[in-house]
Every structure is written in structure tokens, then in C-alpha cells.
Amino acid sequence: MTPHQHPQSARLAARILGAIITLIGAVLGVGGVWLAALGGSPYYVVTGIAMVASGVLLWRGSAWGAWLYMGIFVATVIWAFAEVGVDGWALVPRVVAPLVLLIAVLLVIPTLTDAAHRWRWSIGAGLGVLVVAALFAGFVAKDRRTEAAGGLPPLARAATDLALMTAGADWPAYGGSYSARRFSPLGQITPANVGQLHRAWLTHTGDLPSPRAEGTYGAENTPLKVGDTLYVCTPKNIVIALDPATGRERWRFDPRVPDEAIPYTAACRGVGYYAVPDAPADSPCATRIIFGTLDARLFAIDARSGARCGGFGTNGEVDTKIGMGDTPPGYVSINSPPTIVRGVVVTGHQVLDGQDRWEPSGVIRGFDAVTGKLRWAWDMMHPDWDGYPPDGQTWARGTPNMWTIASGDEALGLVYLPMGNAAADYWSGKRRPPENFYATSLVALDVTTGKPRWRFQAVHKDVWDYDFGAQATLVDYKGTPALVLPSKQGDIYVLDRATGEPLTPVGAIKAPQGGVEPAERSPTQPVSLWHTLRQPPLTERDMWGMSPIDQMICRIQFRQASYKGFFTPPTADRRSVEYPGYNGGTDWGGIAIDPRRGVIVANYNDMPNYVRLIPREKAREMGLAPRNQARGKIGGVEGAGDPQANTPYAIDVNAGWRLPFTGLLCKQPPYGGIRAIDMATGKTIWDRPFGEARTNGPFGIPSMLPVTIGTPNNGGAVVTASGLIFIAASTDNLIRAIDLATGKELWSDVLPAGGQATPMTYSVGGKQYLVIYAGGHHFMETPVGDEVIAYALP
């Protein structure tokens, strides 16, 4: 076949294609020059110039343009494999769009030549390319599960859970018990029969967002089951009692939380259950549900009727804002269940992030579970205060808070507080010594006195929003009462829960310096040397997109940003890359542990944030002001234009580092995974990307591809004695059963809304049920719903 000039009328298709290739080449060429000037890959500028030449030749009707493009494609494939090897998802932006253009080029070749059988040759070549493309698609879709030799540890005698109430027929606490193992000894549903699971019942809570609250809902709820009742809490703290066998509603209690109280997210992760010692079983409030609300009230209601417990506080409620001073709506909210140890209700609260250095206090309180009276308060700036502040004073403003869930040890009388950061996450210049000491730490408090017993800090002078989001999980570790502590950074620590001393190796790495306050940065940061979920530092090769163009843009952004690896300080003169981002690693979903087999199950996120500090004058020009000053719309994405008043800088966080025009993340997949870890050795048993691409795609259009990509995920897992993991959490709206031994998915069901919550399991009348609150989540961009769904075997 020889190049040939055809008449103008026969070259329309070639002209159109030539124009497209020329335009793409020009974009790649110009962007490639920019990228190369920043020290990036020269591929784009070279390819762009070659594509412009190919496109011009095609426009002119020359078959040399087709031959040149085929050469470009071959060179692109060689370059792509040289950069990323056989990583299917990494190859997608490098070869898929060029492959589509190659097929188009092959189809227009017959209009550029008089060779015999030219159409047959062209169509045959095009079909051959399609076959190769299909094989490539199968390669991308291949399960990337990795396994270690040896498999699961041998089954051992279960370590006793010393909590007063433990999981079994019931699920009496958010984490199964206050040990937070998320393990059930039930075994009726097994790997052999889990494929038969079906919906036993579905009920609607009726709590859906009002027009004002659109874009704020994310239920995050794990129900409790005690005796013959299932207890559900909705995003706006409506507590509903259900028949656990049928889903029929028995009663509901609505605290009537106003929309203006919603912080970033309307969520109620759970409630607490308490049986009053020695109370007659039939007396009012002998058993009670204790829970906090988004407007920072603490309630106690009768577990049998839903009626207020009149002897608790004032008519069954306590205003936890007392002693805090000025608390604008939405600034102080309780969205996690309390932890009740030795009759003391221990609660923290969320303080609306990013508004003001002097936001309300992060004080931790302990209330009497019967009377609601304040037993103690821990204000780290006033350690000598035992109760409410003296007249005319308030608890210290801006201190680190505990927005997530504590765990508790009844025998030791300790509660374990995963602490957040001081107010103004991304600037540390005004922090006081106690704040620097306790921030981003696990703090063990004596539940009787409210005084700290010990603390373990994971980040020094945190300016990355790396607060502890997960409960610590209480276990026996080689004969020592211990706890397993996961972090947003991906590190997993094992500590002696009586002393806080590490039982597994902890090291220190040299931390990057610089940023806007270099004198404040710690020269080193702690890391776990036992196990981490964290991946290696990012490189330009890790940038992604749906095509070479948006991948090139992400490469340019990477080269423009400040990135010195893990713990890169935020900057004001340009963006910085925070990896991993503030969603983890491990966030509020925590981990699950099978104590009989000694296996940790950890689902995790693997995404960066793209961060920039905004000087105060610029922030004023942008209209960034605290929520109570510039009310605007409630909710939003944490860090996306937060004012950080009373500091020199506001903050803009591009969570996940997404391109605004496609919505795709700049880092290549996977964005989330799930892993099984041998607790005795800290070694990985298996690890796999977690979540399908079915609901994700460019421009917010679902791809509907049932292909594992590894999606962002929020919510945790439950492990059962039969060797099953039940988990939703991912953005594909599926709930799954996974084989604990292999990581293989054994069953799934499509939920009517997002499953960003931790499921739970219980039994009634000898039948085991699995329950999930499918409430969706605005931050995870999954559909919002109000369905509580139970599954069981036929």
C-alpha cells in the first residue's frame, strides 16, 4: 500500500480526523513544553509535535499522516510500559485514548490510498486492534489481590472480651462492645452459604434532608441490638426502636434538631445502652438509651418506651454547651455515641473545623449515667478544674476535641480518647504547650476522676488534619492487655493499654521542613515499624486522568506543588501535596479484629489532598469568613475554603486532589483497599483494591463498569466466627461478604443508597441477621437514603 493523494471530496473523514489530531497535538505540545520546563517528562512535548505533523498530513490527504500516527502509537505503548509496567489502571490514560485514535486512523486509511483490498485490510486491522483492546480491558479488570504465603494463622482459643456487654445474639455497643473489636461469635452464615443471603426486611426512617439541608446528610449509623429491640439513630438524631426480626417500628423519639445545627455533616454514628444496676426490671428507665445530638444536647430515654428519663438532667436532657461560652449554631455537635464505663457517660463533641482559632473548647466530660450530673470535665488548659468553670469563666477555647468514638476498659477504669487537633488545623503558631502535648494523640483518662493516665502521640505539631478518627480496639497481645490503634497516616500501633507503652516497634523519620512557619515544624515524626497501610511517596508517574491531556495537567500540578514526601508542610506561595490526605489511612470506620484467629481487617483510603494556605488579605477578598459571620449554605466539604480566623491564613483543601472539569482524581487508582493482617507478626495476609468503578466516572457520569478500581470508602467492617467479613463503605453502593482467609468476594447486594456506615450482626430466634443503614453520604457523593436493611438466610 503506497501513499496517495485523493481528491478533496474523498478526504472529508481524513480532514476531520486530521483536525482532531492536530488540536490534541497542539494541546499536548504546549502543555508538554510547560511540563518539561518544570522538570517533567518530555514525552508530551515530543508526542504533541509529532501529532501536529500527523494531523496536518492527514488534513492534506497524505497516508504518511496515518503511518506517522501508527509510529506515535507504538512509541507511546513502549513509553507507557517503561513508565508503569503492567499496571492496568495506570496504563489507561496512557494508551486508551491513543488507541481510539488509532482505530479511527485505520478506518480512514482507505480514503488515502488506491491499494487493492484496502478496505478489507483496514477493517481487519481495526478489528485486530479491538481484540487487543478487549484483552487489555480484561487485564485492567483482573482482581489485583495480593496474598502472602501461609494464609490465616491457626485458630486459637478466643481471648475473653472483658466488657460488661459483648457481641453475640446482641450487638450492644457501636463496636460490638466497648472493646471495639467489631467481631461476632455468630457462625450461622458461613462462606459456604453466604451466597444465599437475601433481604429479610427493609424499613424507612423518614429522615431525609430538607431543601436547606441538601448536601449535608451522611448517616454513618451502626444500630444497636439488645434483647428484643434494634435501636437506630438517624442523621438528625431521631432514635427509632425496631423489631429486629421484622423491622416493624415500635417507637421513635425525635429531639427536633434544627437544620442550622448541622456542621459539615448531619450524622449520628450511634447511641449508647445502659442498664441501671439493681433497678427493678419493670421500673421506668431501668434500661436506657443515652445519646448526643447535633445541637450538643445529651439525652437519656427509656429503652422500652422511648419516653424521657425524667431523673436525668432536666426532663431527660443535659445541655453540654454550658460552660463553653459563645457557641454559634453548628459549631459544637455530638455525632458519635458516648462510651459508658463504670456508670460514667464519657462524651466528646465535634467542633466545626477551620472557622476560628478561638472556637469553642474541646473539653471532654463525664456525666452520671443515672442522674445526668457532671462527674468531671477534662479541660487540658485547666487540669485543676473538676467540674464546671468558675463563675465568669469558660472552658479553654480552641483546644483539641474528640469528635469520634472512645473505647473503654471496665476492669482498668480507663477510657481511650482519640484526640483531634487544636482549632485551625493548618497553622500552629498560636498553640499552647498542653495543646501541642495532647493533640493528635490517644489519651487514656481515668473514668473515675477524669484525669489523664497516659497519652500516645502520633503527630508532633500537626498541620495536616491528621487527628485520630478511629476507635482503639482492645485485645490481648501475646499475654498483655493491649489496644490496636490505626491512624489516618496509615500507621497501626499496638500499645499496652494500662501504660500506653508501645508493644510493637515505633520509629522516627526525618520530617520535611519549611512551610510558612518553619520554626514550628518538628524535625522528626513518629511512624510504626510494625505495620503501615501507607503507600510509597508519590512521583510524577503516579498522576492519572482519563486521557493524556488531563494526565498531563495533573503532572503539571504535581511539578508546580511543594512535595517533599510524607509530612510536607502546607505553603502559601503555591499548593502543597498532603499524602495521605485527611480521610486516611483509617478514619472513623476503624478496624475489625478476629481475636480467635488473631487477624486484623483494615479497610483504608489511599488519596492525597492538594492544599494551599490563603493569606488573610486574600481570604477577605474571597469573602472567606467564619460561618456565624457569613452564614451562607450549611454543610460543605471540610477545608474547602475555611477561614481559620485569628490566624494569618485561611485554607483551601482540594480533598482527594480532583480536577474540576472531569471530577477525576489526579492520583492513579486504587483509591481504597482492604487488608488482612496477622496480629502476631504484623505481616500482610492479603491485600486487595476495594470498590468497583460502577458508580464513578468522568464529569460525574457513572461508568456502570463492574470492574474493581479501589474507591474511596468510609465506614468499617464486621468479622464473624465463621470467617466472613461484612462491609459496605465504598462508593459503589454495594454491601459485600468477603472470605477472611483469601480476600475473595463471596456475595454482594446493591444498596438503594450509599453504605457509608459500619454494618452489624445479631441473632433472633436462632436466625442470624446482617443489618446496614443505607443513608448515603454527601462527602462521598453517594445517593442519600433512609433505608435500614436486614439480610438473612432463607
PDB file of N, CA, C and O in Angstrom, residues 30 41 51 80 293 362 485 496 504 554 603 673 705 713 737:
ATOM      1  N   VAL A  30       1.942  22.287  23.754  1.00  0.00           N
ATOM      2  CA  VAL A  30       2.056  23.473  24.603  1.00  0.00           C
ATOM      3  C   VAL A  30       2.191  23.058  26.074  1.00  0.00           C
ATOM      4  O   VAL A  30       3.077  23.532  26.799  1.00  0.00           O
ATOM      5  N   SER A  41       8.296  14.958  32.457  1.00  0.00           N
ATOM      6  CA  SER A  41       8.540  14.056  31.337  1.00  0.00           C
ATOM      7  C   SER A  41       8.510  14.808  30.004  1.00  0.00           C
ATOM      8  O   SER A  41       7.593  15.604  29.755  1.00  0.00           O
ATOM      9  N   MET A  51       2.196  14.613  16.712  1.00  0.00           N
ATOM     10  CA  MET A  51       0.769  14.539  16.396  1.00  0.00           C
ATOM     11  C   MET A  51       0.328  15.699  15.528  1.00  0.00           C
ATOM     12  O   MET A  51      -0.522  15.541  14.635  1.00  0.00           O
ATOM     13  N   ALA A  80       4.750   3.878  27.733  1.00  0.00           N
ATOM     14  CA  ALA A  80       3.818   3.602  28.819  1.00  0.00           C
ATOM     15  C   ALA A  80       4.274   2.408  29.645  1.00  0.00           C
ATOM     16  O   ALA A  80       4.294   2.459  30.891  1.00  0.00           O
ATOM     17  N   THR A 293     -26.703  14.925  70.468  1.00  0.00           N
ATOM     18  CA  THR A 293     -27.355  15.463  69.282  1.00  0.00           C
ATOM     19  C   THR A 293     -26.462  16.492  68.589  1.00  0.00           C
ATOM     20  O   THR A 293     -25.481  16.974  69.152  1.00  0.00           O
ATOM     21  N   GLY A 362     -12.629  22.036  73.300  1.00  0.00           N
ATOM     22  CA  GLY A 362     -12.712  20.599  73.054  1.00  0.00           C
ATOM     23  C   GLY A 362     -12.828  19.791  74.337  1.00  0.00           C
ATOM     24  O   GLY A 362     -12.544  18.588  74.331  1.00  0.00           O
ATOM     25  N   LEU A 485      -4.223   0.498  67.505  1.00  0.00           N
ATOM     26  CA  LEU A 485      -4.581   1.878  67.195  1.00  0.00           C
ATOM     27  C   LEU A 485      -4.218   2.199  65.745  1.00  0.00           C
ATOM     28  O   LEU A 485      -3.039   2.344  65.412  1.00  0.00           O
ATOM     29  N   ASP A 496       0.353  -1.101  75.138  1.00  0.00           N
ATOM     30  CA  ASP A 496      -0.097  -1.614  76.432  1.00  0.00           C
ATOM     31  C   ASP A 496      -1.207  -0.682  76.912  1.00  0.00           C
ATOM     32  O   ASP A 496      -0.979   0.514  77.100  1.00  0.00           O
ATOM     33  N   THR A 504       4.858  -2.900  69.971  1.00  0.00           N
ATOM     34  CA  THR A 504       5.455  -3.171  68.673  1.00  0.00           C
ATOM     35  C   THR A 504       6.367  -1.996  68.323  1.00  0.00           C
ATOM     36  O   THR A 504       6.205  -0.896  68.867  1.00  0.00           O
ATOM     37  N   CYS A 554      -2.418  17.028  35.436  1.00  0.00           N
ATOM     38  CA  CYS A 554      -2.099  16.587  36.799  1.00  0.00           C
ATOM     39  C   CYS A 554      -0.598  16.531  37.020  1.00  0.00           C
ATOM     40  O   CYS A 554      -0.101  16.851  38.108  1.00  0.00           O
ATOM     41  N   ASN A 603      -9.921  -1.710  56.293  1.00  0.00           N
ATOM     42  CA  ASN A 603     -10.165  -1.029  55.016  1.00  0.00           C
ATOM     43  C   ASN A 603      -9.576   0.368  55.126  1.00  0.00           C
ATOM     44  O   ASN A 603      -9.541   0.956  56.207  1.00  0.00           O
ATOM     45  N   GLY A 673      -8.557   0.349  49.692  1.00  0.00           N
ATOM     46  CA  GLY A 673      -8.266  -1.077  49.732  1.00  0.00           C
ATOM     47  C   GLY A 673      -8.766  -1.693  51.017  1.00  0.00           C
ATOM     48  O   GLY A 673      -9.266  -1.016  51.919  1.00  0.00           O
ATOM     49  N   LEU A 705     -19.355   0.237  35.102  1.00  0.00           N
ATOM     50  CA  LEU A 705     -18.421  -0.859  34.859  1.00  0.00           C
ATOM     51  C   LEU A 705     -18.236  -1.665  36.150  1.00  0.00           C
ATOM     52  O   LEU A 705     -17.781  -1.122  37.160  1.00  0.00           O
ATOM     53  N   ASN A 713     -13.555   5.095  50.583  1.00  0.00           N
ATOM     54  CA  ASN A 713     -14.515   4.380  51.418  1.00  0.00           C
ATOM     55  C   ASN A 713     -14.539   4.965  52.811  1.00  0.00           C
ATOM     56  O   ASN A 713     -13.516   5.383  53.332  1.00  0.00           O
ATOM     57  N   ALA A 737     -19.840  -9.592  51.265  1.00  0.00           N
ATOM     58  CA  ALA A 737     -19.254 -10.583  52.159  1.00  0.00           C
ATOM     59  C   ALA A 737     -17.943 -11.025  51.526  1.00  0.00           C
ATOM     60  O   ALA A 737     -17.893 -11.379  50.345  1.00  0.00           O
TER      61      ALA A 737
END
